[in-house]
Amino acid sequence: MNISERIEELMPLVQKPSRYIGNEYNCVIKDAAKVDVRYAFLFPDVYEIGMSHLGMKILYHTLNKRDDTWCERVFTPWPDMMKLMEENGVPLFSQESRTPVKDFDILGITLMYEMSYTNILRSLKLAGIPLYAKDRKDGPFVICGGPCAFNPEPLAPFVDLFTLGDGEKSIHQCVDLFKSWRASGAPKEEYLKRALKEVDGAYVPSFYNVEYNDDGTVKRIEPKSGTGAPRLVKKALVNDLTAADYPEKLIVPFGEVVHDRIMLEIFRGCTRGCRFCQAGMIYRPVRERSIDRLMEIAEKLVNATGFDEISLMSLSSGDYSCLPELAHEMVEKFMAKRVKISLPSQRIDTFLKDTLKETQKVRKTALTLAPEAGTQRLRDVINKGVTEEDLMRAVTDAFSEGWSAVKLYFMMGLPTETDEDILGIADLAAKVRRCYFSVPKEKRAPGLRITVSASVFVPKPQTPFQWCAQLDSETVRHRQLLLKSELDKIKGVDYKYHEMDVSELESVFSRGDRRVSEVLKNAVENGCMFDSWTEFFNKGGWEKAFEDAGIDPAFYTVRERPTDEVLPWSHIDCGVSQAYLLREYEKARRAEITPDCRKGCQGCGLRRYEGACV
Amino acid sequence: MRFVSHLDLQRFLMRALNRTCLPIAFSKGFNPHPLLSIAGALAMGHESDYEVFEVRIEGSIDKDTALKTMRDALPPDMPIKDVLFREDNFPSMMSLVKMADYVIMPQSSNAELCKAAESFKAMDSVMGIRKTKSGEREVDVRKLCIDISTDGEKLYARLMLTEQDTLKPDLLIKTLSDIAGIEPPACRYKRLKLLGTDRDGKIKPITEIGV
C-alpha cells in the first residue's frame, strides 16, 4: 500500500476526516517531476486553524506562481490521527500530494504563537526528521518565520535558518539560493552562509555563541568567527504592499474552518504604539494597499472562491486612511452578489457610525471592544490612547443602532497594576450597562449582554514591556476573584477568565533564551502537545520537563530585568530600536502617553530601514 | 469526496453555486443562501455514482451553459453528469426517493458474507437494531431489503430509503455477519442509484420519473 492508501485507511477512524482529504477546491497540484524545488509549509496546529492563517495563504500563492517550485501545505494532525499515524508508521505528509515531509527540499514553519512550539517538535518527530539541526545530515532545511521569530532563541537548536520580517520576498530568496546551492554541490553550511548575504532577514542560530553570567542572565551573544554572521540581524521589509503579491485564488476547505471567508489585508503595521502589543512594534511601518488594488483582488477572490463574506483585515482596520470610501465601494460592488463586508478589530475611538451601518447590514453579532485596562491611569501606562468617554460614546452609539451584546476585553497583570485598576474594570462594566438603559426603550434591542473577558498579560520581547515581570500567579488569582465578586454584583454581566498555567508557559517561551529549548524537548518526550487546547494541556508533563532541565520558570516569568541586561534577543532588530523601546518603557512608568506617529514621527527607529517611513 | 459530511457538502455546493453564472434564487433573511437541496444524504465514508441536488433558479438558462458553468465550479472528483430542468410545482427530488441501490465491497470475509446473503434472501423476516439520533429501534432488516445478490466477492443490494423505512447498508452487513457468525468486516460502500416509483408503479432512477 502506498502512503495515500494508508492515510485513507486511517481516515474512517478519526474525528473530522475532512482535515486530511487534501484536494480542496483551488489547491495547487503540480507534476512533481517537473519542478526543481519541493517546499513544505507547516502550520503547527490543526487544519481549521492553519487554514485561517493569512500569511500561509500569501506565501503559498507567491511560491506556487513559480514554475520551478511546488509549495504544499502541512498541518499538525489532531492527536487522534497522530496516534494512529505513529502506530501504523505513517509519516507526516503534505496535503496536496501526500508526500512524506522528510522528502521535501525545504520545510518552512510559521511561528504564530509560542504555545505551538511543542507541535513543531512533535511534527518533526512524526516526519522522522531529527529534532536538532546539528543531527540532520540530509532531509529538508528547516526554516522558520513569523512573529515569534523576533525572539528565536527557544527554538535555536532545532532550526537551520530563521527569516525575520515580511516573507513575500525572502521566501523566494530562500528558494533561489537553494537551487544554486544544490547545483554547486557544496555542504549544508554553505547554504546557511550564503543565506546571510542572499536572503533578507536571515538569522542562522548556529553561527552564534551565547555566554551566560553566574546569575543565569546572558553575558554576551557573539557571531562565531569565520561565519560572516552580523552582530545585529535586520528584518526583511516589503515597502510597497500594493505591488506585492496577493492571492488571486484561495483554497476553499471542505469542512468549516475558523475564518470561513475572504481575508483581505488592507494594510500592515500599526502606528498606535500600544506598549503591550508586539504586533504593533514588529509589523511597523504602516503600509497600505491602494483602494484600486483592493477592489481588484476582492473581485478576483469572490469569483474564484464563492465565499459570501470579505473581511477587511489589519491590526486596526478603522485606521485605514480612506476607510469610508473603501467600505462604500466594496458594499456597492458586492451587494448584488450578496457578499457581506466585515470589519474586525474595531477601535473605540475610530468608531465609524456610517461605515459600520454600511458594513453590518447583517445580523448584529456581539460588538467587541478592547479598553484593555480599567482606569485611565493604567490605559495611559500602556498607551492605549482611549478614554472612558470614547468607550461610552461607542457603546451608546452601538446600543442605539440595535446592538445589545457587547464584549469588553481587558488584560490583567499589566505593569504597575493595582487592585484599584481591577475595580475600575467592574466600574466600566457598570457604566456600559447604564449607557444601555439611557437609550430609549423603543430604540434599543432587548436582552442586554455584557461579557467581560480578562486575559493574563504576557510581557513580549521587542516591546517597551520586554523588561517587565509577569504578575505572579497568586496575585493573578486574587485579582481574578476580586473582579469576579465585583462583577457578580452587576446584573447581566458575564465574566470570562483564563487559567494561569498557559500564560506562564507562554511567558517562558516568549522571553526565553536558548536553554529553555531543553524544556521543550523534554515536554515533547513527556507527551505535551496542543498546549493551548485545555483538553490536552499536560501540567505534570511540563513540570517534569522544567525539573529535568534544571530550569526554574520563575527566572523567565516573574523576574523584572534591569534595562542594562543583555536580553536573549538583543541581536535581533525588529525595526523599532532598543533606544525607542527603552524611552517608551520610561514614559510608561511615568504614565505618560505617546501620540500616534501619523501625527508626528516619534523616532521609533524604522527610518534606519531603506525606503521605510519616507 | 467520501469523507465530506452532508453538512459540509451543502456548504461546499453553495459556494460552488456562487462561483457560477447561474441566476440562482436565494433565501430571504439575514444570511441569504442559495436555495439548494440534496436529494438523499450520503453517509460519511460512502462513495456514490449518482447523487442529485436541486437548485432553484430565477429566470432561465440553457442546458449547455448550466452544465459548463457547474463543471467549471466543481473539482474533477465531483463530475456533473447531467442537468435537468423541472417546473416549480414538480415534486422535490428528495420526496421522490424511495430506495437506493448499493454495491458493498467487504475488505475480508467475502465468501462468508455472500453465502449469508443467500440464506438471508430465503428468509421471511430478520430482525436487527437500527441506531438513530433518537435512540435504538428494532426493524425487520429483511423487509427493508428489496433485493440482494452477489458475485461471490461483492454484494449488490436494493434498500429502502424513505423517512419512515430506511435500511443503511452497514446494518445489512452487520445482519449478514450475525448470520455468518463473524465480526462485521470493514467494507467500502458505493451508492449506485437513487430510485423512486413512476405513476405506473415502475421503479426508476429519480431523474427519470415523470418525464
Tab-separated table of C-alpha atoms in Angstrom, chain A residues 25-26 249 303-304, chain B residues 16-17 19-21 64-76 78-80:
chain	number	residue	atom	x	y	z
A	25	TYR	CA	-11.012	23.482	-4.492
A	26	ASN	CA	-8.196	25.821	-5.698
A	249	LYS	CA	-7.401	32.309	-5.568
A	303	ASN	CA	-15.278	34.900	-8.316
A	304	ALA	CA	-12.650	32.298	-7.565
B	16	ALA	CA	-19.693	26.327	-5.933
B	17	LEU	CA	-23.031	27.845	-6.997
B	19	ARG	CA	-18.864	30.687	-8.461
B	20	THR	CA	-21.205	30.012	-11.386
B	21	CYS	CA	-23.083	32.383	-13.658
B	64	ASP	CA	-25.142	23.669	-22.103
B	65	THR	CA	-24.269	26.848	-20.219
B	66	ALA	CA	-25.540	25.381	-16.970
B	67	LEU	CA	-23.504	22.213	-17.498
B	68	LYS	CA	-20.348	24.105	-18.356
B	69	THR	CA	-20.530	26.609	-15.522
B	70	MET	CA	-21.252	23.867	-12.951
B	71	ARG	CA	-18.422	21.703	-14.241
B	72	ASP	CA	-16.025	24.658	-14.049
B	73	ALA	CA	-17.078	25.347	-10.480
B	74	LEU	CA	-16.567	21.822	-9.192
B	75	PRO	CA	-13.476	19.664	-8.718
B	76	PRO	CA	-12.873	16.714	-11.053
B	78	MET	CA	-17.330	15.630	-8.370
B	79	PRO	CA	-18.265	15.451	-12.052
B	80	ILE	CA	-21.647	16.812	-13.103
